[in-house]
Every structure is written in C-alpha cells, then in structure tokens.
CSV table of N, CA and C in Angstrom, one decimal:
chain,number,residue,atom,x,y,z
A,1,CYS,N,0.8,-1.2,0.0
A,1,CYS,CA,0.0,0.0,0.0
A,1,CYS,C,0.9,1.2,0.0
A,2,ILE,N,0.6,2.2,-0.9
A,2,ILE,CA,1.4,3.4,-1.0
A,2,ILE,C,0.5,4.6,-0.7
A,3,GLY,N,0.9,5.5,0.1
A,3,GLY,CA,0.1,6.7,0.4
A,3,GLY,C,0.7,7.9,-0.3
A,4,LEU,N,-0.1,8.8,-0.6
A,4,LEU,CA,0.4,10.0,-1.3
A,4,LEU,C,-0.3,11.2,-0.7
A,5,THR,N,0.4,12.2,-0.3
A,5,THR,CA,-0.2,13.5,0.2
A,5,THR,C,0.2,14.5,-0.8
A,6,TYR,N,-0.7,15.3,-1.3
A,6,TYR,CA,-0.4,16.3,-2.3
A,6,TYR,C,-1.1,17.6,-1.7
A,7,LYS,N,-0.3,18.6,-1.5
A,7,LYS,CA,-0.8,19.9,-1.0
A,7,LYS,C,-0.8,20.9,-2.1
A,8,VAL,N,-1.9,21.6,-2.2
A,8,VAL,CA,-2.0,22.7,-3.2
A,8,VAL,C,-2.2,24.0,-2.4
A,9,GLY,N,-1.3,25.0,-2.5
A,9,GLY,CA,-1.4,26.2,-1.8
A,9,GLY,C,-2.5,27.1,-2.4
A,10,SER,N,-3.2,27.8,-1.6
A,10,SER,CA,-4.2,28.7,-2.1
A,10,SER,C,-3.6,30.1,-2.4
A,11,TYR,N,-4.1,30.7,-3.5
A,11,TYR,CA,-3.6,32.0,-3.8
A,11,TYR,C,-4.8,32.9,-4.1
A,12,PHE,N,-4.9,33.9,-3.3
A,12,PHE,CA,-6.0,34.8,-3.4
A,12,PHE,C,-5.4,36.2,-3.6
A,13,PRO,N,-5.3,36.6,-4.9
A,13,PRO,CA,-4.7,37.9,-5.2
A,13,PRO,C,-5.4,39.0,-4.4
A,14,GLY,N,-4.7,39.9,-3.7
A,14,GLY,CA,-5.3,41.0,-3.0
A,14,GLY,C,-5.7,40.7,-1.6
A,15,MET,N,-5.6,39.4,-1.2
A,15,MET,CA,-6.0,39.0,0.2
A,15,MET,C,-5.4,39.9,1.3
A,16,SER,N,-4.1,40.1,1.1
A,16,SER,CA,-3.4,40.9,2.2
A,16,SER,C,-3.8,42.3,2.3
A,17,LEU,N,-4.5,42.8,1.2
A,17,LEU,CA,-4.9,44.2,1.2
A,17,LEU,C,-6.1,44.4,2.2
A,18,LEU,N,-6.6,43.3,2.8
A,18,LEU,CA,-7.6,43.5,3.8
A,18,LEU,C,-6.9,44.1,5.1
A,19,ALA,N,-5.6,43.9,5.2
A,19,ALA,CA,-4.9,44.6,6.3
A,19,ALA,C,-3.9,45.6,5.7
A,20,GLU,N,-4.2,46.2,4.7
A,20,GLU,CA,-3.3,47.1,3.9
A,20,GLU,C,-2.7,48.1,4.8
A,21,ASP,N,-3.5,48.8,5.7
A,21,ASP,CA,-2.9,49.8,6.5
A,21,ASP,C,-1.8,49.3,7.4
A,22,LYS,N,-1.9,48.1,7.9
A,22,LYS,CA,-0.9,47.5,8.8
A,22,LYS,C,0.3,47.1,8.0
A,23,LEU,N,0.0,46.5,6.8
A,23,LEU,CA,1.1,46.0,5.9
A,23,LEU,C,2.0,47.2,5.5
A,24,TRP,N,1.4,48.3,5.0
A,24,TRP,CA,2.1,49.4,4.6
A,24,TRP,C,2.9,50.1,5.7
A,25,ALA,N,2.2,50.1,6.9
A,25,ALA,CA,2.9,50.7,8.1
A,25,ALA,C,4.1,49.9,8.5
A,26,ALA,N,4.0,48.6,8.4
A,26,ALA,CA,5.1,47.7,8.8
A,26,ALA,C,6.3,47.9,7.8
A,27,ALA,N,5.9,48.2,6.5
A,27,ALA,CA,7.0,48.3,5.5
A,27,ALA,C,7.5,49.7,5.4
A,28,GLY,N,7.0,50.6,6.3
A,28,GLY,CA,7.5,52.0,6.2
A,28,GLY,C,6.9,52.8,5.1
A,29,LEU,N,5.8,52.4,4.5
A,29,LEU,CA,5.2,53.1,3.4
A,29,LEU,C,4.2,54.1,3.9
A,30,VAL,N,4.1,54.4,5.2
A,30,VAL,CA,3.2,55.4,5.7
A,30,VAL,C,4.0,56.5,6.3
A,31,ASN,N,3.7,57.7,6.0
A,31,ASN,CA,4.4,58.9,6.4
A,31,ASN,C,4.1,59.3,7.9
A,32,ASP,N,3.0,58.8,8.4
A,32,ASP,CA,2.5,59.2,9.7
A,32,ASP,C,3.4,58.4,10.7
A,33,ALA,N,4.2,59.1,11.5
A,33,ALA,CA,5.0,58.5,12.5
A,33,ALA,C,4.2,57.7,13.5
A,34,ASN,N,3.0,58.1,13.8
A,34,ASN,CA,2.2,57.4,14.8
A,34,ASN,C,1.7,56.0,14.3
A,35,SER,N,1.7,55.9,12.9
A,35,SER,CA,1.3,54.6,12.3
A,35,SER,C,2.4,53.7,12.0
A,36,ARG,N,3.6,54.1,12.2
A,36,ARG,CA,4.8,53.2,11.8
A,36,ARG,C,4.9,52.0,12.7
A,37,LEU,N,5.0,50.9,12.1
A,37,LEU,CA,5.2,49.6,12.8
A,37,LEU,C,6.6,49.1,12.4
A,38,SER,N,7.3,48.3,13.3
A,38,SER,CA,8.6,47.8,12.8
A,38,SER,C,8.4,46.5,12.1
A,39,SER,N,7.3,45.7,12.4
A,39,SER,CA,7.1,44.4,11.7
A,39,SER,C,5.7,44.0,11.9
A,40,LEU,N,5.3,42.9,11.3
A,40,LEU,CA,4.0,42.4,11.3
A,40,LEU,C,4.0,40.9,11.6
A,41,LEU,N,3.3,40.5,12.6
A,41,LEU,CA,3.1,39.1,13.0
A,41,LEU,C,1.7,38.7,12.7
A,42,VAL,N,1.6,37.6,11.9
A,42,VAL,CA,0.3,37.1,11.5
A,42,VAL,C,0.0,35.9,12.3
A,43,ILE,N,-1.0,35.9,13.2
A,43,ILE,CA,-1.3,34.9,14.1
A,43,ILE,C,-2.5,34.2,13.7
A,44,GLY,N,-2.5,32.8,13.7
A,44,GLY,CA,-3.8,32.1,13.4
A,44,GLY,C,-3.6,30.6,13.6
A,45,LYS,N,-4.7,29.9,13.7
A,45,LYS,CA,-4.6,28.5,13.8
A,45,LYS,C,-4.1,27.9,12.5
A,46,PRO,N,-3.6,26.6,12.6
A,46,PRO,CA,-3.3,26.0,11.3
A,46,PRO,C,-4.5,25.9,10.4
A,47,GLY,N,-4.3,26.2,9.1
A,47,GLY,CA,-5.3,26.2,8.1
A,47,GLY,C,-6.2,27.5,8.1
A,48,SER,N,-5.8,28.5,8.8
A,48,SER,CA,-6.6,29.7,8.9
A,48,SER,C,-6.3,30.7,7.8
A,49,GLY,N,-5.3,30.4,7.0
A,49,GLY,CA,-5.0,31.3,5.9
A,49,GLY,C,-3.7,32.2,6.0
A,50,LYS,N,-2.9,31.9,7.1
A,50,LYS,CA,-1.7,32.7,7.3
A,50,LYS,C,-0.8,32.6,6.1
A,51,THR,N,-0.5,31.5,5.6
A,51,THR,CA,0.4,31.3,4.4
A,51,THR,C,-0.2,32.0,3.2
A,52,ALA,N,-1.5,31.9,2.9
A,52,ALA,CA,-2.1,32.6,1.8
A,52,ALA,C,-1.9,34.1,2.0
A,53,PHE,N,-2.1,34.6,3.2
A,53,PHE,CA,-1.9,36.0,3.4
A,53,PHE,C,-0.5,36.4,3.2
A,54,LEU,N,0.5,35.6,3.7
A,54,LEU,CA,1.9,36.0,3.6
A,54,LEU,C,2.3,35.9,2.1
A,55,ARG,N,1.8,34.9,1.4
A,55,ARG,CA,2.1,34.8,-0.1
A,55,ARG,C,1.7,36.1,-0.8
A,56,ASP,N,0.5,36.5,-0.6
A,56,ASP,CA,0.0,37.7,-1.2
A,56,ASP,C,0.7,39.0,-0.7
A,57,ALA,N,1.0,39.0,0.6
A,57,ALA,CA,1.7,40.1,1.2
A,57,ALA,C,3.1,40.3,0.5
A,58,SER,N,3.8,39.2,0.3
A,58,SER,CA,5.1,39.2,-0.4
A,58,SER,C,4.9,39.9,-1.8
A,59,CYS,N,3.9,39.5,-2.5
A,59,CYS,CA,3.7,40.0,-3.9
A,59,CYS,C,3.3,41.5,-3.8
A,60,GLN,N,2.4,41.9,-2.9
A,60,GLN,CA,2.0,43.3,-2.8
A,60,GLN,C,3.2,44.2,-2.4
A,61,LEU,N,4.0,43.7,-1.4
A,61,LEU,CA,5.1,44.5,-0.9
A,61,LEU,C,6.1,44.6,-2.1
A,62,ALA,N,6.4,43.5,-2.8
A,62,ALA,CA,7.4,43.6,-3.9
A,62,ALA,C,6.9,44.6,-5.0
A,63,LYS,N,5.6,44.6,-5.2
A,63,LYS,CA,5.0,45.5,-6.2
A,63,LYS,C,5.1,47.0,-5.7
A,64,ARG,N,4.7,47.2,-4.5
A,64,ARG,CA,4.7,48.6,-4.0
A,64,ARG,C,6.0,49.1,-3.6
A,65,MET,N,7.0,48.3,-3.3
A,65,MET,CA,8.3,48.7,-2.9
A,65,MET,C,9.4,48.4,-4.0
A,66,GLN,N,9.1,48.8,-5.2
A,66,GLN,CA,10.0,48.4,-6.3
A,66,GLN,C,11.5,48.8,-6.1
A,67,SER,N,11.7,49.8,-5.3
A,67,SER,CA,13.1,50.2,-5.1
A,67,SER,C,13.7,49.6,-3.9
A,68,LYS,N,13.0,48.7,-3.2
A,68,LYS,CA,13.5,48.0,-2.0
A,68,LYS,C,13.5,46.5,-2.3
A,69,ARG,N,14.2,45.8,-1.4
A,69,ARG,CA,14.3,44.4,-1.5
A,69,ARG,C,13.3,43.6,-0.6
A,70,VAL,N,12.5,42.8,-1.1
A,70,VAL,CA,11.7,41.9,-0.4
A,70,VAL,C,12.2,40.5,-0.6
A,71,THR,N,12.4,39.8,0.5
A,71,THR,CA,13.0,38.4,0.5
A,71,THR,C,12.1,37.5,1.3
A,72,VAL,N,11.8,36.3,0.7
A,72,VAL,CA,11.0,35.3,1.3
A,72,VAL,C,11.8,34.1,1.8
A,73,VAL,N,11.8,33.8,3.1
A,73,VAL,CA,12.4,32.5,3.5
A,73,VAL,C,11.3,31.5,3.5
A,74,ASP,N,11.4,30.5,2.7
A,74,ASP,CA,10.4,29.6,2.4
A,74,ASP,C,10.7,28.2,2.8
A,75,THR,N,10.5,27.8,4.1
A,75,THR,CA,10.9,26.6,4.7
A,75,THR,C,10.2,25.4,4.1
A,76,TYR,N,8.9,25.4,3.9
A,76,TYR,CA,8.2,24.3,3.4
A,76,TYR,C,7.8,24.4,1.9
A,77,ASN,N,8.4,25.4,1.2
A,77,ASN,CA,8.0,25.7,-0.2
A,77,ASN,C,6.6,26.0,-0.4
A,78,ASP,N,5.9,26.5,0.7
A,78,ASP,CA,4.5,26.8,0.6
A,78,ASP,C,4.3,28.2,0.1
A,79,LEU,N,5.2,29.1,0.3
A,79,LEU,CA,5.0,30.5,-0.2
A,79,LEU,C,5.3,30.6,-1.7
A,80,ALA,N,6.4,30.1,-2.1
A,80,ALA,CA,6.9,30.4,-3.5
A,80,ALA,C,7.0,29.1,-4.3
A,81,GLY,N,6.7,28.0,-3.8
A,81,GLY,CA,6.7,26.8,-4.6
A,81,GLY,C,8.1,26.1,-4.5
A,82,ALA,N,8.2,24.9,-5.0
A,82,ALA,CA,9.4,24.1,-4.9
A,82,ALA,C,10.3,24.2,-6.2
A,83,ASP,N,9.8,24.9,-7.2
A,83,ASP,CA,10.6,25.0,-8.4
A,83,ASP,C,11.8,25.9,-8.2
A,84,ILE,N,12.8,25.8,-9.1
A,84,ILE,CA,14.0,26.7,-9.0
A,84,ILE,C,13.6,28.2,-9.1
A,85,GLU,N,12.7,28.4,-10.0
A,85,GLU,CA,12.1,29.8,-10.1
A,85,GLU,C,10.9,29.9,-9.2
A,86,SER,N,10.8,31.1,-8.6
A,86,SER,CA,9.8,31.4,-7.6
A,86,SER,C,8.4,31.4,-8.3
A,87,ASN,N,7.4,31.0,-7.6
A,87,ASN,CA,6.0,31.0,-8.1
A,87,ASN,C,5.6,32.5,-8.3
A,88,HIS,N,4.8,32.8,-9.3
A,88,HIS,CA,4.4,34.1,-9.6
A,88,HIS,C,3.7,34.8,-8.5
A,89,SER,N,3.1,34.0,-7.6
A,89,SER,CA,2.3,34.5,-6.5
A,89,SER,C,3.1,35.4,-5.5
A,90,ILE,N,4.4,35.3,-5.5
A,90,ILE,CA,5.2,36.2,-4.6
A,90,ILE,C,5.7,37.4,-5.4
A,91,GLY,N,5.3,37.6,-6.6
A,91,GLY,CA,5.8,38.8,-7.4
A,91,GLY,C,7.3,38.7,-7.6
A,92,ASN,N,7.9,39.9,-7.5
A,92,ASN,CA,9.4,40.0,-7.7
A,92,ASN,C,10.2,39.8,-6.4
A,93,ALA,N,9.5,39.3,-5.4
A,93,ALA,CA,10.3,39.0,-4.1
A,93,ALA,C,11.3,37.9,-4.4
A,94,LYS,N,12.4,38.0,-3.7
A,94,LYS,CA,13.4,36.9,-3.8
A,94,LYS,C,13.1,35.8,-2.9
A,95,LYS,N,13.4,34.6,-3.3
A,95,LYS,CA,13.1,33.4,-2.5
A,95,LYS,C,14.4,32.8,-1.9
A,96,CYS,N,14.4,32.4,-0.7
A,96,CYS,CA,15.5,31.7,-0.1
A,96,CYS,C,15.0,30.3,0.4
A,97,TRP,N,15.6,29.3,-0.1
A,97,TRP,CA,15.2,27.9,0.3
A,97,TRP,C,15.8,27.5,1.6
A,98,VAL,N,15.1,26.7,2.3
A,98,VAL,CA,15.6,26.2,3.6
A,98,VAL,C,15.6,24.7,3.5
A,99,ARG,N,16.7,24.1,3.7
A,99,ARG,CA,16.9,22.6,3.5
A,99,ARG,C,16.0,21.8,4.5
A,100,ASP,N,16.0,22.2,5.8
A,100,ASP,CA,15.2,21.5,6.7
A,100,ASP,C,14.8,22.5,7.8
A,101,ILE,N,13.8,22.1,8.6
A,101,ILE,CA,13.2,23.1,9.6
A,101,ILE,C,14.3,23.5,10.6
A,102,GLN,N,15.2,22.6,10.9
A,102,GLN,CA,16.2,22.9,11.9
A,102,GLN,C,17.2,24.0,11.5
A,103,SER,N,17.2,24.3,10.2
A,103,SER,CA,18.2,25.3,9.7
A,103,SER,C,17.5,26.6,9.3
A,104,GLN,N,16.2,26.7,9.7
A,104,GLN,CA,15.4,27.9,9.3
A,104,GLN,C,16.1,29.2,9.9
A,105,ALA,N,16.4,29.2,11.2
A,105,ALA,CA,17.0,30.4,11.8
A,105,ALA,C,18.3,30.8,11.1
A,106,ALA,N,19.1,29.8,10.8
A,106,ALA,CA,20.4,30.1,10.1
A,106,ALA,C,20.1,30.6,8.7
A,107,GLN,N,19.1,30.1,8.1
A,107,GLN,CA,18.8,30.6,6.7
A,107,GLN,C,18.2,32.0,6.8
A,108,VAL,N,17.5,32.4,7.8
A,108,VAL,CA,17.0,33.7,8.0
A,108,VAL,C,18.2,34.7,8.1
A,109,MET,N,19.2,34.3,8.9
A,109,MET,CA,20.4,35.1,9.0
A,109,MET,C,21.2,35.2,7.7
A,110,GLN,N,21.3,34.1,7.0
A,110,GLN,CA,22.0,34.0,5.7
A,110,GLN,C,21.2,34.9,4.7
A,111,ALA,N,19.9,34.9,4.7
A,111,ALA,CA,19.1,35.7,3.8
A,111,ALA,C,19.4,37.2,4.0
A,112,SER,N,19.6,37.5,5.3
A,112,SER,CA,19.9,38.9,5.6
A,112,SER,C,21.3,39.3,5.1
A,113,ARG,N,22.3,38.4,5.2
A,113,ARG,CA,23.6,38.7,4.7
A,113,ARG,C,23.7,38.7,3.2
A,114,SER,N,23.0,37.8,2.6
A,114,SER,CA,23.1,37.6,1.1
A,114,SER,C,22.3,38.6,0.3
A,115,HIS,N,21.1,38.9,0.8
A,115,HIS,CA,20.1,39.6,0.0
A,115,HIS,C,19.9,41.0,0.6
A,116,HIS,N,20.4,41.3,1.8
A,116,HIS,CA,20.2,42.6,2.4
A,116,HIS,C,18.8,43.1,2.2
A,117,PRO,N,17.8,42.4,2.7
A,117,PRO,CA,16.4,42.7,2.5
A,117,PRO,C,16.0,44.0,3.3
A,118,ASP,N,15.0,44.7,2.7
A,118,ASP,CA,14.3,45.7,3.5
A,118,ASP,C,13.2,45.1,4.2
A,119,VAL,N,12.6,44.1,3.6
A,119,VAL,CA,11.5,43.3,4.2
A,119,VAL,C,11.8,41.8,4.1
A,120,LEU,N,11.7,41.1,5.2
A,120,LEU,CA,11.9,39.6,5.1
A,120,LEU,C,10.6,39.0,5.5
A,121,VAL,N,10.1,38.1,4.7
A,121,VAL,CA,8.8,37.4,5.0
A,121,VAL,C,9.2,35.9,5.3
A,122,VAL,N,8.7,35.5,6.5
A,122,VAL,CA,8.9,34.1,7.0
A,122,VAL,C,7.6,33.5,7.2
A,123,ASP,N,7.4,32.3,6.6
A,123,ASP,CA,6.0,31.6,6.7
A,123,ASP,C,5.7,31.3,8.1
A,124,GLU,N,6.5,30.6,8.8
A,124,GLU,CA,6.2,30.2,10.1
A,124,GLU,C,7.3,30.1,11.1
A,125,LEU,N,7.2,30.9,12.2
A,125,LEU,CA,8.2,30.8,13.2
A,125,LEU,C,7.9,29.6,14.1
A,126,LEU,N,8.9,28.7,14.3
A,126,LEU,CA,8.6,27.5,15.0
A,126,LEU,C,9.4,27.3,16.3
A,127,THR,N,10.6,27.8,16.3
A,127,THR,CA,11.6,27.5,17.4
A,127,THR,C,12.1,28.8,18.1
A,128,PRO,N,12.7,28.6,19.3
A,128,PRO,CA,13.3,29.8,19.9
A,128,PRO,C,14.4,30.4,19.0
A,129,SER,N,15.1,29.6,18.3
A,129,SER,CA,16.1,30.1,17.3
A,129,SER,C,15.5,31.0,16.3
A,130,ASP,N,14.3,30.6,15.8
A,130,ASP,CA,13.6,31.4,14.7
A,130,ASP,C,13.3,32.8,15.3
A,131,VAL,N,12.7,32.8,16.5
A,131,VAL,CA,12.4,34.0,17.2
A,131,VAL,C,13.6,34.9,17.4
A,132,LYS,N,14.7,34.3,17.8
A,132,LYS,CA,15.9,35.1,18.1
A,132,LYS,C,16.4,35.7,16.8
A,133,ALA,N,16.4,34.9,15.7
A,133,ALA,CA,16.9,35.3,14.4
A,133,ALA,C,16.1,36.5,13.9
A,134,VAL,N,14.7,36.4,13.9
A,134,VAL,CA,13.9,37.5,13.4
A,134,VAL,C,14.0,38.7,14.3
A,135,SER,N,14.1,38.5,15.6
A,135,SER,CA,14.3,39.6,16.6
A,135,SER,C,15.6,40.4,16.3
A,136,THR,N,16.7,39.6,16.0
A,136,THR,CA,18.0,40.2,15.6
A,136,THR,C,17.8,41.1,14.4
A,137,LEU,N,17.1,40.6,13.4
A,137,LEU,CA,16.9,41.4,12.2
A,137,LEU,C,16.1,42.6,12.4
A,138,ILE,N,15.0,42.5,13.2
A,138,ILE,CA,14.2,43.7,13.5
A,138,ILE,C,15.1,44.7,14.2
A,139,GLY,N,15.9,44.3,15.1
A,139,GLY,CA,16.9,45.2,15.8
A,139,GLY,C,17.8,45.9,14.8
A,140,ARG,N,18.1,45.3,13.7
A,140,ARG,CA,19.0,45.9,12.7
A,140,ARG,C,18.2,46.7,11.7
A,141,GLY,N,16.9,46.9,11.9
A,141,GLY,CA,16.1,47.7,11.0
A,141,GLY,C,15.4,47.0,9.8
A,142,VAL,N,15.5,45.7,9.8
A,142,VAL,CA,14.8,44.9,8.7
A,142,VAL,C,13.3,44.8,9.2
A,143,THR,N,12.4,45.0,8.3
A,143,THR,CA,11.0,44.8,8.6
A,143,THR,C,10.8,43.3,8.4
A,144,VAL,N,10.1,42.6,9.4
A,144,VAL,CA,9.8,41.2,9.3
A,144,VAL,C,8.3,41.0,9.3
A,145,VAL,N,7.9,40.3,8.3
A,145,VAL,CA,6.4,39.9,8.2
A,145,VAL,C,6.4,38.4,8.3
A,146,ALA,N,5.9,37.9,9.4
A,146,ALA,CA,6.0,36.5,9.7
A,146,ALA,C,4.7,35.9,10.2
A,147,GLY,N,4.5,34.6,10.0
A,147,GLY,CA,3.4,33.9,10.5
A,147,GLY,C,3.8,33.0,11.7
A,148,ILE,N,2.8,32.8,12.6
A,148,ILE,CA,3.0,32.0,13.7
A,148,ILE,C,1.7,31.3,14.1
A,149,SER,N,1.7,30.0,14.4
A,149,SER,CA,0.5,29.3,14.7
A,149,SER,C,0.2,29.4,16.2
A,150,ALA,N,-1.0,30.0,16.5
A,150,ALA,CA,-1.5,30.1,17.8
A,150,ALA,C,-3.0,30.4,17.7
A,151,ALA,N,-3.8,30.0,18.7
A,151,ALA,CA,-5.2,30.2,18.6
A,151,ALA,C,-5.6,31.6,18.6
A,152,ASN,N,-4.8,32.4,19.4
A,152,ASN,CA,-5.1,33.9,19.5
A,152,ASN,C,-3.9,34.5,20.2
A,153,LEU,N,-3.9,35.8,20.4
A,153,LEU,CA,-2.8,36.6,21.0
A,153,LEU,C,-2.6,36.2,22.4
A,154,PRO,N,-3.6,36.0,23.3
A,154,PRO,CA,-3.3,35.6,24.6
A,154,PRO,C,-2.7,34.2,24.7
A,155,ALA,N,-3.1,33.3,23.8
A,155,ALA,CA,-2.4,32.0,23.8
A,155,ALA,C,-1.0,32.1,23.4
A,156,LEU,N,-0.6,33.0,22.5
A,156,LEU,CA,0.8,33.2,22.2
A,156,LEU,C,1.5,33.8,23.3
A,157,ALA,N,0.9,34.7,24.0
A,157,ALA,CA,1.6,35.4,25.2
A,157,ALA,C,1.9,34.4,26.3
A,158,GLU,N,1.1,33.3,26.4
A,158,GLU,CA,1.3,32.2,27.4
A,158,GLU,C,2.4,31.2,27.0
A,159,ASN,N,2.9,31.3,25.8
A,159,ASN,CA,3.8,30.3,25.3
A,159,ASN,C,5.2,30.8,25.6
A,160,ALA,N,6.0,30.0,26.4
A,160,ALA,CA,7.3,30.4,26.8
A,160,ALA,C,8.3,30.6,25.6
A,161,ILE,N,8.1,29.8,24.5
A,161,ILE,CA,9.0,30.0,23.4
A,161,ILE,C,8.7,31.3,22.6
A,162,PHE,N,7.5,31.7,22.5
A,162,PHE,CA,7.2,32.8,21.6
A,162,PHE,C,6.8,34.1,22.3
A,163,CYS,N,6.7,34.1,23.6
A,163,CYS,CA,6.3,35.4,24.3
A,163,CYS,C,7.3,36.5,24.0
A,164,SER,N,8.6,36.2,23.8
A,164,SER,CA,9.6,37.2,23.6
A,164,SER,C,9.4,38.0,22.3
A,165,ILE,N,8.7,37.4,21.3
A,165,ILE,CA,8.5,38.1,20.0
A,165,ILE,C,7.5,39.2,20.3
A,166,LEU,N,6.7,39.1,21.4
A,166,LEU,CA,5.7,40.1,21.7
A,166,LEU,C,6.3,41.2,22.6
A,167,GLY,N,7.6,41.0,22.9
A,167,GLY,CA,8.3,42.0,23.8
A,167,GLY,C,8.1,41.6,25.3
A,168,LEU,N,7.6,40.4,25.6
A,168,LEU,CA,7.4,39.9,27.0
A,168,LEU,C,8.6,39.2,27.4
A,169,THR,N,9.0,39.3,28.7
A,169,THR,CA,10.2,38.6,29.2
A,169,THR,C,9.8,37.2,29.7
A,170,LYS,N,8.6,37.0,30.1
A,170,LYS,CA,8.1,35.7,30.5
A,170,LYS,C,6.7,35.5,30.1
A,171,PRO,N,6.2,34.3,30.1
A,171,PRO,CA,4.8,34.1,29.7
A,171,PRO,C,3.8,34.7,30.6
A,172,HIS,N,2.8,35.2,30.0
A,172,HIS,CA,1.7,35.8,30.8
A,172,HIS,C,0.5,34.8,30.7
A,173,GLY,N,0.0,34.5,31.8
A,173,GLY,CA,-1.2,33.6,31.8
A,173,GLY,C,-1.8,33.4,33.1
C-alpha cells in the first residue's frame, strides 16, 4: 500500500490588502510616525490562511516597494513553490530555500547577509532560534512579516517559546 499526500497552496490575489494599513505601516510606506510599525506578525490556527496571506503580502510588498528588496524565507516551499524559479504569486520578491526546519533560523540570518532585504517574509516561526533570528533582524532595521500558529494573541503570550516576540520577558497567563 502506498500513500500520497499532495498539498496545493491557495492563492487569493489581493488578500493581504484586507490589512493594507498595517502592511504598509510595517513596511515604512506610511508617512505618519504614529502609524509606523517595525514588523507584522500574522497569528492564526493551522489552516486559517496565514500562508495565503503571507504569499500575497510578499507580492503586494514587492510591487509597492519596487526600489526596495523583499525576500521570502520559504521553509516548506509553501509560499513560493518548490521549483527553482519562484512562483508568480510572490511577485518580484526573492526566495531563499531552507533545507530543513532545523536550519530555518540560520537561513533567516543568511538571507539577511546575502540579500540585504528591506522586508523579510517568513512563513512560520517554530523554534526559539527562529524568534531570536527575526528579533535580531528587527533590531537591525529589517521589517519582518511572519506567521505563527496560535489560537489567539493571549495563547501566544502564554507560550514560553514565543512570548519574547511580543516583547514579553516571561509568559503571561
């Protein structure tokens, strides 16, 4: 008996524009200093559309920020596909492959050194090393747009691994 799992990513052009104000504020495309964000964290349960949102956000940011660099770290090939050439759904954003999940944090740092992104998109933060890597880049002025699986914001704040990405020193719960 042979089993086969085939996953097809959803692509909804314009989906990320539902949060357009937050997306542009994170990318520094808003002139209002009160609206400026340093990064954007997309929180949701598995299957809630985080990856579809990030896929379109990559495309929209690459279109809107033509003079800036948008780089996608694609651990599961869910954002940009598994082909050598990136899927059209991320627009002109550059894609960085990740060999395995354990090397995602190292690849985030490598993407920063190799591509000098203005915006780095990461599909899913999974480990303390991932959180530390993106936090380091945020500290260096790189805008990070990332997804993370959690039922809601309070659930994320209670998680010892991920509470630091919210600026918390210890879990709240």
